[in-house]
Coordinates of C-alpha atoms and ligand atoms in Angstrom, one line a residue:
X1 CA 22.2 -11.1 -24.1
X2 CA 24.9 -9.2 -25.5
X3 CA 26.8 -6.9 -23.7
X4 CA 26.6 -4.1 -25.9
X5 CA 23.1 -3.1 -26.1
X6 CA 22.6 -3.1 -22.6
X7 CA 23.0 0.5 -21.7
X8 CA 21.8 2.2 -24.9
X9 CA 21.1 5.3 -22.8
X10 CA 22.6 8.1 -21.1
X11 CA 23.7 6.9 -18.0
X12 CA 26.7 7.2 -15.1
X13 CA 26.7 3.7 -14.9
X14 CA 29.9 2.1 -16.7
X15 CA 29.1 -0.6 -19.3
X16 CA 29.7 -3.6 -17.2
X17 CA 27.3 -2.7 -14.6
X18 CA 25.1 -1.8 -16.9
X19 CA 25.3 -5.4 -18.6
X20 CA 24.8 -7.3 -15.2
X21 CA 21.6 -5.1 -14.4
X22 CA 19.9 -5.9 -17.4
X23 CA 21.1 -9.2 -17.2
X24 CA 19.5 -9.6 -13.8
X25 CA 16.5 -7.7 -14.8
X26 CA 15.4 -10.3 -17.7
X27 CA 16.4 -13.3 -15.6
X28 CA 14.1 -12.1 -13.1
X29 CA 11.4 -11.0 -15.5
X30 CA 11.5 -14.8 -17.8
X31 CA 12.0 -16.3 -14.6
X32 CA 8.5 -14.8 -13.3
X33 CA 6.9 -15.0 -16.9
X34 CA 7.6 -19.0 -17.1
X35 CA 5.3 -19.1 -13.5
X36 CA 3.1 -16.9 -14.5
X37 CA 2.2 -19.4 -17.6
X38 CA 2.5 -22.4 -15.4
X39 CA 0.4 -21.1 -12.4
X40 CA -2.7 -19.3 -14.9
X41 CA -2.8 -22.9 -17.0
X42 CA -3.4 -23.9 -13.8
X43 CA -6.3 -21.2 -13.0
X44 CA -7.8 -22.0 -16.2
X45 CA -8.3 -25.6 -15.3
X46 CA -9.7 -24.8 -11.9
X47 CA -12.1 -22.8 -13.5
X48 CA -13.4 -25.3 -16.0
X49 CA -13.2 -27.7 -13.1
X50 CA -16.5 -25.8 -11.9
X51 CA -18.6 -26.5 -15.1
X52 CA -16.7 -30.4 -15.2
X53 CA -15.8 -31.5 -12.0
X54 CA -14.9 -35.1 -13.6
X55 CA -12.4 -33.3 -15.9
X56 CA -8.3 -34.5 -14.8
X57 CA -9.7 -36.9 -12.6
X58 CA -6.6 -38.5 -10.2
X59 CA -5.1 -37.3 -6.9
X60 CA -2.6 -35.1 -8.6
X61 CA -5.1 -33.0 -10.6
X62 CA -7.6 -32.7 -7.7
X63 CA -9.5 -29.0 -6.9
X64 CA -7.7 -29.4 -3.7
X65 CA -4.5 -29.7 -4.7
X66 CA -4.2 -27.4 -7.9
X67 CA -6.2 -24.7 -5.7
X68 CA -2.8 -23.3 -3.7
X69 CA -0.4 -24.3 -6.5
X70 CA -2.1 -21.8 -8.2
X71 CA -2.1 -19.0 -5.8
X72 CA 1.2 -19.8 -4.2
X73 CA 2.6 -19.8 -7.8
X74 CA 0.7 -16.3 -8.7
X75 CA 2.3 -15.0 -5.7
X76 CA 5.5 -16.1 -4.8
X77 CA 6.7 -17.0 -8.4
X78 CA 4.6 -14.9 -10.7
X79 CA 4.4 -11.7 -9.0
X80 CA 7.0 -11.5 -6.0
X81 CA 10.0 -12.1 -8.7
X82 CA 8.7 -9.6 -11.5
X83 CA 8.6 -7.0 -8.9
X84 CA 11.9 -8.0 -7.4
X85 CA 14.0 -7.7 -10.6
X86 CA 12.1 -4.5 -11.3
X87 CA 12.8 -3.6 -7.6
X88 CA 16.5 -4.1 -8.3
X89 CA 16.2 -1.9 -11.7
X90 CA 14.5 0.9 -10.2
X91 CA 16.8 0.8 -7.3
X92 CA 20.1 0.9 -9.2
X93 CA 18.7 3.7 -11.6
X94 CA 17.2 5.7 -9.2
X95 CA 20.0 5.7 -6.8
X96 CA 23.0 6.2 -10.2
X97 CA 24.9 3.4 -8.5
X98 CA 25.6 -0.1 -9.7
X99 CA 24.0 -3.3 -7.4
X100 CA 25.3 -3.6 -4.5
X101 CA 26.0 -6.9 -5.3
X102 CA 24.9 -8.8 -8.5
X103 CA 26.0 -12.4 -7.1
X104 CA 23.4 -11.8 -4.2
X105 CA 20.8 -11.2 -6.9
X106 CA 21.6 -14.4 -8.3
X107 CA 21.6 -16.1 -5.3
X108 CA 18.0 -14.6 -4.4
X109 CA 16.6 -15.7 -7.8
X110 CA 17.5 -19.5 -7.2
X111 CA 16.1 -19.5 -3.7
X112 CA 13.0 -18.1 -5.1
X113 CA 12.3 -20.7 -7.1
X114 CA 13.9 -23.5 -5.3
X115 CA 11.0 -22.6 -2.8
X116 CA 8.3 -21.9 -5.7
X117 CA 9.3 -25.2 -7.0
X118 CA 9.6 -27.5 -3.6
X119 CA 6.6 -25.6 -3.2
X120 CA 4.6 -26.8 -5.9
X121 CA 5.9 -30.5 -6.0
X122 CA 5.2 -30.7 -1.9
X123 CA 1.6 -29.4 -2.6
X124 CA 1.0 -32.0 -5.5
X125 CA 1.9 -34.5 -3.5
X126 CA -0.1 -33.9 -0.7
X127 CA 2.4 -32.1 1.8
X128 CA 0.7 -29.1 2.9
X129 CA 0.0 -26.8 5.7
X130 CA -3.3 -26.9 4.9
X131 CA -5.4 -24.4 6.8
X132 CA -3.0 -21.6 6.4
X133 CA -3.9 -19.5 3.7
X134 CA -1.4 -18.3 1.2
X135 CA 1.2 -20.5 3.5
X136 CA 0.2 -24.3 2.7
X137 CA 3.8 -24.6 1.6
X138 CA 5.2 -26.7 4.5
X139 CA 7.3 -24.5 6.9
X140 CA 11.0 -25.7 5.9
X141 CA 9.8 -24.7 2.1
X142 CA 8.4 -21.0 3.6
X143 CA 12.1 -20.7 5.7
X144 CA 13.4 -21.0 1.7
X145 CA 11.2 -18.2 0.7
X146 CA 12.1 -16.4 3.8
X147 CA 16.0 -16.6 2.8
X148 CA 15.6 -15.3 -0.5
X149 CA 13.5 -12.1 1.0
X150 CA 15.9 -11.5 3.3
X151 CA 18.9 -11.5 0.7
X152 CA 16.7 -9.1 -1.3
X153 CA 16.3 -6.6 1.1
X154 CA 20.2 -7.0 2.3
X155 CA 21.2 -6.3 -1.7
X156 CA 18.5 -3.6 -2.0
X157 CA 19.8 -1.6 1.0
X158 CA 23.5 -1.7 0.0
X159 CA 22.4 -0.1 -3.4
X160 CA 20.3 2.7 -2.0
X161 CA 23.1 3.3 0.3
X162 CA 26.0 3.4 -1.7
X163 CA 23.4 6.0 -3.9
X164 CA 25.3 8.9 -5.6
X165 CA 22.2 11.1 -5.4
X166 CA 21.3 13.4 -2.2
X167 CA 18.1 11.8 -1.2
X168 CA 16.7 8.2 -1.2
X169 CA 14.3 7.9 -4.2
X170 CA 10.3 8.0 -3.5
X171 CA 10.4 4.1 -5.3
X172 CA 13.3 3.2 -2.8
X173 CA 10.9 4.2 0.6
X174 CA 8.1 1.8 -0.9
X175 CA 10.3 -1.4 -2.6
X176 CA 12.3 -1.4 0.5
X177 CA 10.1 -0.7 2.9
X178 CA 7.9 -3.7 1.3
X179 CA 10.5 -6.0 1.6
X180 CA 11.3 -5.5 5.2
X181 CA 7.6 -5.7 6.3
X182 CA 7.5 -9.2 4.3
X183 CA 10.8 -10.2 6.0
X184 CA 8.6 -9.9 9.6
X185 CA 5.1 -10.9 8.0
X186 CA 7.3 -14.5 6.8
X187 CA 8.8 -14.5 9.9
X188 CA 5.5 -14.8 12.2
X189 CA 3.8 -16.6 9.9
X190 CA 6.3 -19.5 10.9
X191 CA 7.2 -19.1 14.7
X192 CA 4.8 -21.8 16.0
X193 CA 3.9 -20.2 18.9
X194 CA 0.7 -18.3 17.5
X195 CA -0.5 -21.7 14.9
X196 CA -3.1 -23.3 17.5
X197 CA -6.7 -21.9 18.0
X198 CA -7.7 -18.5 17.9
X199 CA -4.5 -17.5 17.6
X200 CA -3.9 -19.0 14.4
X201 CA -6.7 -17.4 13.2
X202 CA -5.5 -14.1 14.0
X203 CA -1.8 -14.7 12.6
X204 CA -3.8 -15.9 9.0
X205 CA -5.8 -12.4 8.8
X206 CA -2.2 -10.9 9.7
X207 CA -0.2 -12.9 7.1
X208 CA -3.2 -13.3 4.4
X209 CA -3.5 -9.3 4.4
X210 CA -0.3 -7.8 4.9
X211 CA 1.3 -10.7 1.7
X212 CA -1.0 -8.5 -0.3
X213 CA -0.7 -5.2 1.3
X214 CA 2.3 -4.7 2.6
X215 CA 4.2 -6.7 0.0
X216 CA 2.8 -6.9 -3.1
X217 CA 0.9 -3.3 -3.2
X218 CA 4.5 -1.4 -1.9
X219 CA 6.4 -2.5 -4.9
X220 CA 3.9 -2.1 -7.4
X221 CA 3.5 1.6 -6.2
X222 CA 7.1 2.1 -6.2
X223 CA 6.9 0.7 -10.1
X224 CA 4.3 3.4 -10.8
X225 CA 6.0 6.0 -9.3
X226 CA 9.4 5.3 -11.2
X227 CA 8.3 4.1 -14.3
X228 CA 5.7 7.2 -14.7
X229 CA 7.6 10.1 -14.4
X230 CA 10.1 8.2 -16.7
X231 CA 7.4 7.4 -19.4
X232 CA 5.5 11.0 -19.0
X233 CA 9.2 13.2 -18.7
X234 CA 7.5 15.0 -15.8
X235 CA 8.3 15.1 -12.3
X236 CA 5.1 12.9 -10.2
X237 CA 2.4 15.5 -9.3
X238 CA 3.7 15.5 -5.1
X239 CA 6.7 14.3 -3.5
X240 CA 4.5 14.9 -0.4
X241 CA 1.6 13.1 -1.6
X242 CA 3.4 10.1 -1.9
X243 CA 5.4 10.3 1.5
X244 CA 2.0 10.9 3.2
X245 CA 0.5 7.4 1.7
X246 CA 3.7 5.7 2.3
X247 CA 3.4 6.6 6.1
X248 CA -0.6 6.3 6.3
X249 CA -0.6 3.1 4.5
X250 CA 2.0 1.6 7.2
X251 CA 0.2 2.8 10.1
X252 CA -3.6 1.4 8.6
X253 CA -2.7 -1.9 6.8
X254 CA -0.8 -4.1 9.4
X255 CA -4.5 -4.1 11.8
X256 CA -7.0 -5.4 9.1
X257 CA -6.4 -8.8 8.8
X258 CA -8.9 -9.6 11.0
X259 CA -11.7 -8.2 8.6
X260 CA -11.1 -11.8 6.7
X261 CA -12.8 -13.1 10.1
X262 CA -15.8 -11.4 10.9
X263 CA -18.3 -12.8 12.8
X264 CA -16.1 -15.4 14.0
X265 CA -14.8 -16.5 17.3
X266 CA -12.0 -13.1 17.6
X267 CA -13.0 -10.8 19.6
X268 CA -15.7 -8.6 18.5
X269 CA -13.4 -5.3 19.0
X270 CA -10.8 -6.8 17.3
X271 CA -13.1 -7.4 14.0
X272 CA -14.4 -3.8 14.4
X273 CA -11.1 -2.0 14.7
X274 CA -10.1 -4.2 11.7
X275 CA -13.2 -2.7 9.8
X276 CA -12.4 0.9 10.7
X277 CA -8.9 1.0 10.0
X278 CA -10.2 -1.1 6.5
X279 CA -12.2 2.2 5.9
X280 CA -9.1 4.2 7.2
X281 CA -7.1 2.8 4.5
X282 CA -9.0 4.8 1.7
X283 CA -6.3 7.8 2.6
X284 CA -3.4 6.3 1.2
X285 CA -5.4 4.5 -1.4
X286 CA -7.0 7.4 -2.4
X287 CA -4.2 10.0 -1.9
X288 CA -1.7 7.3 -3.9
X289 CA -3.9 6.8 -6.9
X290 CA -4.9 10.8 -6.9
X291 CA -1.2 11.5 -6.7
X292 CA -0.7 8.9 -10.3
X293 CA -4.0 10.6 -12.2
X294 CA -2.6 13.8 -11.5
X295 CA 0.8 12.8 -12.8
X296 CA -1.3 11.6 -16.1
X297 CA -3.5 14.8 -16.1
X298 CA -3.4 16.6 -19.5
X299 CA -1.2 13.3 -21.6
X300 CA -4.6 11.9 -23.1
X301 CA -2.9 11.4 -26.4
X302 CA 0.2 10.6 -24.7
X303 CA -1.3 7.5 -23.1
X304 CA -3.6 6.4 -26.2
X305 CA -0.3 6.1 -28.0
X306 CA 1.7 3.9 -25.6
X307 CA 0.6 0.7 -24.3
X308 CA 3.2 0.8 -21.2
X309 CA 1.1 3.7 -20.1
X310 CA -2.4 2.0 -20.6
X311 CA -0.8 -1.0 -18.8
X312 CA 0.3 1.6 -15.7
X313 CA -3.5 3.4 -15.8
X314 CA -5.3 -0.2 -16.0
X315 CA -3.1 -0.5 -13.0
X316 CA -3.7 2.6 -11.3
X317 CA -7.4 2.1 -11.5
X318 CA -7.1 -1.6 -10.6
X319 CA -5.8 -0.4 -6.8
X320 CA -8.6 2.5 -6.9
X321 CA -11.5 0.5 -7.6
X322 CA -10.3 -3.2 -5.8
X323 CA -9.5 -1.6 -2.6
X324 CA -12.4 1.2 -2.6
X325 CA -14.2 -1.9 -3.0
X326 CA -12.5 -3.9 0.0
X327 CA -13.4 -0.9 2.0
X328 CA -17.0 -1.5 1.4
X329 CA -16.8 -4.9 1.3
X330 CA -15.8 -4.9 5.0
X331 CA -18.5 -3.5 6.6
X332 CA -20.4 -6.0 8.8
X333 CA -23.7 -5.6 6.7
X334 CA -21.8 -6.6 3.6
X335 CA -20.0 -9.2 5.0
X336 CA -23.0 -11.1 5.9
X337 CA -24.4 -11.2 1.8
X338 CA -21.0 -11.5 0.0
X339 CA -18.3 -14.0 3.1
X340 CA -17.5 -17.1 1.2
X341 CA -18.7 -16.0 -1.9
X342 CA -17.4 -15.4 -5.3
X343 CA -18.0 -12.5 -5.0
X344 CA -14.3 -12.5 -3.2
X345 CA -12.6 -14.2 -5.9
X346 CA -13.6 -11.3 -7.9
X347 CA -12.2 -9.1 -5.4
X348 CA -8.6 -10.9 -5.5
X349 CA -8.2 -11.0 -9.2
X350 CA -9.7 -7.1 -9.6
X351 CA -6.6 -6.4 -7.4
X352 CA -3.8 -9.4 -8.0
X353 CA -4.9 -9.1 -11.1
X354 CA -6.0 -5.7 -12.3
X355 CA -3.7 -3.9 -10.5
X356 CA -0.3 -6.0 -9.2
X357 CA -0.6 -7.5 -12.5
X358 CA -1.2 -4.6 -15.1
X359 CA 1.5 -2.6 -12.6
X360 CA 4.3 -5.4 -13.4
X361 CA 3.4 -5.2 -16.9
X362 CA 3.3 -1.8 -17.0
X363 CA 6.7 -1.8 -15.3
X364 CA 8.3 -4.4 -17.7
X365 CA 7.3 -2.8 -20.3
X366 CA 8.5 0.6 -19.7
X367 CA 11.4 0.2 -18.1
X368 CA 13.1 -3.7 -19.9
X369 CA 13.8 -1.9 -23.8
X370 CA 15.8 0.6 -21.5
X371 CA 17.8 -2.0 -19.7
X372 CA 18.3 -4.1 -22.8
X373 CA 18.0 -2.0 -26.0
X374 CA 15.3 -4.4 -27.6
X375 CA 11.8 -4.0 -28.2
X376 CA 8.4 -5.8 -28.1
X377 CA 6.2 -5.2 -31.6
X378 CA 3.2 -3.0 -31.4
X379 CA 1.0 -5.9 -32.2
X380 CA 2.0 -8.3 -29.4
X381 CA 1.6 -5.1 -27.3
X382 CA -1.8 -4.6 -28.4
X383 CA -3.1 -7.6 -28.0
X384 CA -1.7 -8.4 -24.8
X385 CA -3.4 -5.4 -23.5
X386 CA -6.7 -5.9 -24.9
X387 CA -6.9 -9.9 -24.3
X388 CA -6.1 -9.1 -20.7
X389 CA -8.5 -6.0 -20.1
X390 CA -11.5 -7.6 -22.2
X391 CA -10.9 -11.1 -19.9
X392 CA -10.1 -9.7 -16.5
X393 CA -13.3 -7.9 -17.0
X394 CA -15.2 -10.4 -18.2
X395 CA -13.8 -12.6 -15.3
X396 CA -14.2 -10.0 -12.4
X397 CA -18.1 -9.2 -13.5
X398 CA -19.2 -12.7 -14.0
X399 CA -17.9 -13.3 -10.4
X400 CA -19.3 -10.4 -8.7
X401 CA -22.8 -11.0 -9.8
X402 CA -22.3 -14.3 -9.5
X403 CA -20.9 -14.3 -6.2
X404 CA -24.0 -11.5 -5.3
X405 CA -26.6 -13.8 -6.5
X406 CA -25.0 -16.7 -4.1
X407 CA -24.7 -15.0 -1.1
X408 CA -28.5 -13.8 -1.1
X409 CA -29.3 -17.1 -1.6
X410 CA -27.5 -18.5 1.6
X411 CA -28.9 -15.4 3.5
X412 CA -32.3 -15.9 2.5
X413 CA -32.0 -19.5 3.0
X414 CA -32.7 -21.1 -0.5
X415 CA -31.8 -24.8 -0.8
X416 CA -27.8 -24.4 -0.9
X417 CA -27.7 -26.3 -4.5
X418 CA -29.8 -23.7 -5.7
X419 CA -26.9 -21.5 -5.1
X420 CA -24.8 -24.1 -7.2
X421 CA -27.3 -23.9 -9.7
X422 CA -27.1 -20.1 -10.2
X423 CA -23.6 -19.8 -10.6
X424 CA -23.4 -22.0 -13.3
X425 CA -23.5 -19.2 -16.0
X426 CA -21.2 -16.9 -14.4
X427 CA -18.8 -20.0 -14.0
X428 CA -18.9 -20.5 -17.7
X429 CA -18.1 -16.7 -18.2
X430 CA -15.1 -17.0 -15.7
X431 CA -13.8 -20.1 -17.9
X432 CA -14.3 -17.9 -20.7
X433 CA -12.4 -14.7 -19.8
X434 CA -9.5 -16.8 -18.0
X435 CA -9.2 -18.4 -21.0
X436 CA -8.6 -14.7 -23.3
X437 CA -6.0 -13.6 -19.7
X438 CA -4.2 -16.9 -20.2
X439 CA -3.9 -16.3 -23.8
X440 CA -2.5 -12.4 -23.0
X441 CA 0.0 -14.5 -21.2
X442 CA 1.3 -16.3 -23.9
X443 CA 1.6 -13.2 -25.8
X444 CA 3.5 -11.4 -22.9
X445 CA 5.7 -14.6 -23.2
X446 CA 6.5 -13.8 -26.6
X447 CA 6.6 -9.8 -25.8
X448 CA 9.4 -10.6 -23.2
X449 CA 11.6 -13.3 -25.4
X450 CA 12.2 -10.3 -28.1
X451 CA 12.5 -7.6 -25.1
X452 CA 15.3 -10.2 -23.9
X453 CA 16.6 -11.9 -26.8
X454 CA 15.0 -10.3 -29.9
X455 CA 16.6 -7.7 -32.2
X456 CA 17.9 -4.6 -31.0
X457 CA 15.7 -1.5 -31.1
X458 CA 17.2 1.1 -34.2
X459 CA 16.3 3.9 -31.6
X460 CA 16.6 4.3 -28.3
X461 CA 12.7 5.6 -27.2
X462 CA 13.5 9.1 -26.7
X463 CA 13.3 10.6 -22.9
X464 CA 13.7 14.1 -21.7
X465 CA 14.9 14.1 -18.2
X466 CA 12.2 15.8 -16.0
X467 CA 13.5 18.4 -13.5
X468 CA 14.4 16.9 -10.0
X469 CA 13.6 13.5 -11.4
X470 CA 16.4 10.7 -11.0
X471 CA 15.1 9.5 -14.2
X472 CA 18.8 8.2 -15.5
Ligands
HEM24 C1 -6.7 -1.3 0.9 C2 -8.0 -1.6 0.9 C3 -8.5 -3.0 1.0 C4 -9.5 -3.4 1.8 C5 -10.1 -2.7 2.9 C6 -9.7 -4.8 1.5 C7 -10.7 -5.6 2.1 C8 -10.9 -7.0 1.9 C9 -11.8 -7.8 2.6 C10 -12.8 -7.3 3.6 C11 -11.6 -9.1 2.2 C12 -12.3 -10.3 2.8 C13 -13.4 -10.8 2.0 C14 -14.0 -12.0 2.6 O1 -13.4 -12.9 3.1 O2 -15.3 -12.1 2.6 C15 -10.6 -9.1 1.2 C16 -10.1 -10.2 0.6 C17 -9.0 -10.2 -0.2 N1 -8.2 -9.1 -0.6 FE1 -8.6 -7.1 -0.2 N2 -8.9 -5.2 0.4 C18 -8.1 -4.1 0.1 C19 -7.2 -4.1 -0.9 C20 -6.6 -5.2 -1.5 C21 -5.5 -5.2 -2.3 C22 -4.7 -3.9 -2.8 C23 -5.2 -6.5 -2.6 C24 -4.1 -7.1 -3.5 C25 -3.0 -6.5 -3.8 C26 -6.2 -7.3 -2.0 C27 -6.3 -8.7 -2.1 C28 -7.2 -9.5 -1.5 C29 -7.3 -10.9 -1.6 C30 -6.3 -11.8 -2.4 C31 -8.4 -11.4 -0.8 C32 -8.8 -12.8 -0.6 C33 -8.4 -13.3 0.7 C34 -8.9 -14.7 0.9 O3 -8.5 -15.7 0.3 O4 -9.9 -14.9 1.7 N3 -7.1 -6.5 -1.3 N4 -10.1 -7.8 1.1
HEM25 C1 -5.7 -16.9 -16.5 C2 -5.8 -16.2 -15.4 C3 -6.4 -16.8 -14.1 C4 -7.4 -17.7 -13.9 C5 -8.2 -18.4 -15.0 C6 -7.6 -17.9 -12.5 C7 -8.5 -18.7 -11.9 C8 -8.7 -18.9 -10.6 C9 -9.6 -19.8 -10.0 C10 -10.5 -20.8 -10.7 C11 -9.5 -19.7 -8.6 C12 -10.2 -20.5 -7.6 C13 -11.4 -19.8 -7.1 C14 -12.3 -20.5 -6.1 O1 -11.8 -21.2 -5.2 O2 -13.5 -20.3 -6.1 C15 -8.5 -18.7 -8.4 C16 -8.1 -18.3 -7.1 C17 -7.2 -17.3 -6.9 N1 -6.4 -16.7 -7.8 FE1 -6.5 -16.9 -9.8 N2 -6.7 -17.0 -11.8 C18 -5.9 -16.4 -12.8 C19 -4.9 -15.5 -12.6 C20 -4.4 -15.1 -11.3 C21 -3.3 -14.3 -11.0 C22 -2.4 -13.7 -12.1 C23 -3.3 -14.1 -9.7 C24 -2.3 -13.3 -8.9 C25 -1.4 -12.5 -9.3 C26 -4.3 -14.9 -9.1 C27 -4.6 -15.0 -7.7 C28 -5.6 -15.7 -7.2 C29 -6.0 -15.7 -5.8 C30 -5.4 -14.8 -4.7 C31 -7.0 -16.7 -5.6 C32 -7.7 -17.0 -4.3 C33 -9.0 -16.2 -4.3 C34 -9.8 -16.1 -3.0 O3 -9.6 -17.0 -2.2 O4 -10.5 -15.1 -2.8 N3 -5.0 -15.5 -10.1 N4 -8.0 -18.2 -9.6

């Protein structure tokens, strides 16, 4: 990337800072693009692995295997290093202040995917931690992963620090507070004195949970609530708002991991606190996404024109409807149709998926022409957006029915491979809407090469600076 069309906006930021930021922004952004091709090509052959269980026969390419390289790559390559770099962007801006320290960032983006890497090779192989969800990498891998979180939040901290501007950025509260948390989440999830018996039970809802709540959904809230009062040039609806879910979504999400585990061996008060605070965690969901819509209220044509804002709303409405849905989904009575279904799959890509996802994206593509002064084309952008939405749907649906139609067979006692029988369909429909996301991918590929390395933009977008905003 050239130095000169990295800071093609106003800024207080001198033109060597502003070079490194960008730089570190698209490293992190390719970086994360490259596993987010690897680790879908994956998904798609999982999925067709249902309808052709024959198909990439051999150890290496077994269900078993490919199974948690592709989530471990969806989360810690694909979606923990997009919102890092976007993290570090947001930080910088927000706070008028260079990074604290660029070499740091560099440092944190090898370790990331040294461990994404080892990761993926160890799991191939056959070296796993097996029972532990979202963890099979072995520990010494995780310790990796651990490093490179704690480097982030170190580097993250010195920025907002150092800030120039009076107070600490409503972005800041939410990318750094989601870092720390993950630094202690890691950290558990490794100590070996919880990994036997019922305890490691309790330490899986704990980790499994809290890697998607209190890691993944903090940054991408801090994304939306940078990016959109930057893309709308108005101030987000309430300050307040979104200091109120920050704090309500701390104290409900770190007790619900044991709603992964009902009806097992926990204790049964543990399961039904885990339910009740799940229901509990509709305030900040429901504050949070109230607090974005209103921010959006009135822009209709606003957001028809601009795909970074379709991206944020698909996102928005991703975390309303996935986790208004996880709140339901956790009631005992529920439980019992729709445990062990697909109807959960669904559930994890409507929220990975439909909203982390379409947040990155929406972040990426609001905020990267900024840092560099290049430009995606309004056709890549289209389609990527529509060859997502159409697929994700398709894929979400198929499963939810699907996974409906299983789990009333297991309740009511049918023959189990009638079950297996009755998916088929909505298996085929899964294939065929991964198939349109993993082709959105290939276009974001594309979209991010000429944000990165394509020509630079003949006009900077144009941006009005909302009142009390730190939009710089
Ligand atoms: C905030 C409200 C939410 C509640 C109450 C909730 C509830 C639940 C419940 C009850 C399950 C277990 C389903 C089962 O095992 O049968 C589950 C699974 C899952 N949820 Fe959520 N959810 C919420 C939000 C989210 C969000 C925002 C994300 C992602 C960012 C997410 C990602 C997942 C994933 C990946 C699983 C699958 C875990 C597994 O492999 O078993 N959820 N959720
Ligand atoms: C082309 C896009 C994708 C396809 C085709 C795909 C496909 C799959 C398949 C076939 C499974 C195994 C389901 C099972 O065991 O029954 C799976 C699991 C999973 N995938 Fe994806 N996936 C895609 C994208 C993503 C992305 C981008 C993320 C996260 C950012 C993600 C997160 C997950 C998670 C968390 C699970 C575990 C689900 C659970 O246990 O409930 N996937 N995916």
């Amino acid at each position: 990337m050239q130095a000169g069309v990295a800071a093609h906006h106003s800024s207080s930021l001198g033109e060597k800072d502003n070079w490194a930021l960008a730089s570190i922004f698209a490293a992190y952004t390719i970086s994360a693009t490259l596993w987010l091709l690897f680790a879908t090509a994956v998904g798609v052959l999982l999925a067709y692995k249902f309808g052709a269980p024959d198909f990439g026969a051999g150890a290496w390419l077994t269900f078993g295997r490919l199974r948690p390289i592709h989530t471990n790559a969806t989360f810690y390559g694909w979606a923990s290093v997009a919102l890092v770099g976007l993290a570090y962007y947001v930080a910088a801006r927000s706070s008028r202040i260079s990074l604290y320290s660029v070499k740091l960032a560099w440092i944190g983006l090898v370790l990331f995917n040294v461990a994404a890497a080892a990761g993926t090779v160890a799991l191939d192989l056959g070296y796993n931690d097996g029972n532990l969800e979202y963890r099979e990498w072995p520990w010494p891998i995780r310790l990796i992963f651990l490093a490179a979180l704690v480097v982030t939040a170190w580097n993250l901290i010195g920025t907002v620090a150092r800030r120039s501007t009076d107070d600490i950025y409503l972005s800041n509260w939410y990318t750094i507070g989601g870092v720390l948390w993950t630094c202690i989440i890691a950290l558990v999830a490794i100590l070996p004195w919880y990994q036997h018996g019922l305890g490691q039970v309790s330490v899986s809802g704990y980790y499994m949970h809290n890697a998607v709540g209190m890691w993944f959904t903090p940054l991408a809230l801090g994304i939306f609530y940078y990016a959109l009062p930057r893309l709308l040039s108005r101030p987000i609806y309430s300050y307040a708002l979104g200091v109120f879910a920050f704090w309500t979504n701390l104290v409900f999400y770190p007790i619900i991991g044991a709603h992964h585990f009902l009806f097992s061996p926990l204790p049964w008060w543990l399961q039904t606190t885990a339910i009740v605070f799940s229901v509990a965690m509709l305030v900040p969901v429901w504050g949070g996404s109230a607090n974005f819509l209103l921010t959006m209220r009135g822009r209709v044509r606003d957001l028809a024109h601009s795909y970074p804002l379709m991206f944020i709303l698909v996102g928005v409405i991703g975390y309303l409807v996935g986790s208004t849905q996880g709140a339901v989904e956790a009631f005992r009575s529920l439980q019992e149709v729709w445990h062990l279904t697909n109807f959960t799959v669904g559930h994890s890509h409507l929220t990975m998926y439909g909203f982390v996802t379409f947040a990155i994206w929406g972040g990426v593509y609001a905020l990267l022409p900024f840092a560099t002064g290049k430009e995606p084309g309004q056709l890549g952008l289209m389609l990527h957006f529509w060859m997502a939405v159409v697929g994700s749907f398709i894929y979400v649906i198929s499963l939810s029915i699907g996974g409906t139609i299983q789990g009333l067979n297991w309740k009511n006692g049918v023959p189990f491979i009638q079950s297996v029988v009755d998916m088929q369909a909505y298996h085929v429909w899964r294939g065929v809407g991964g198939s349109l996301m993993f082709l959105s991918h290939v276009v974001f590929a594309w979209n991010v090469w000429r944000m990165t390395h394509g020509r630079t933009a003949k006009a900077a977008p144009p941006v009005a600076l909302p009142p009390g905003e730190p939009v710089t």
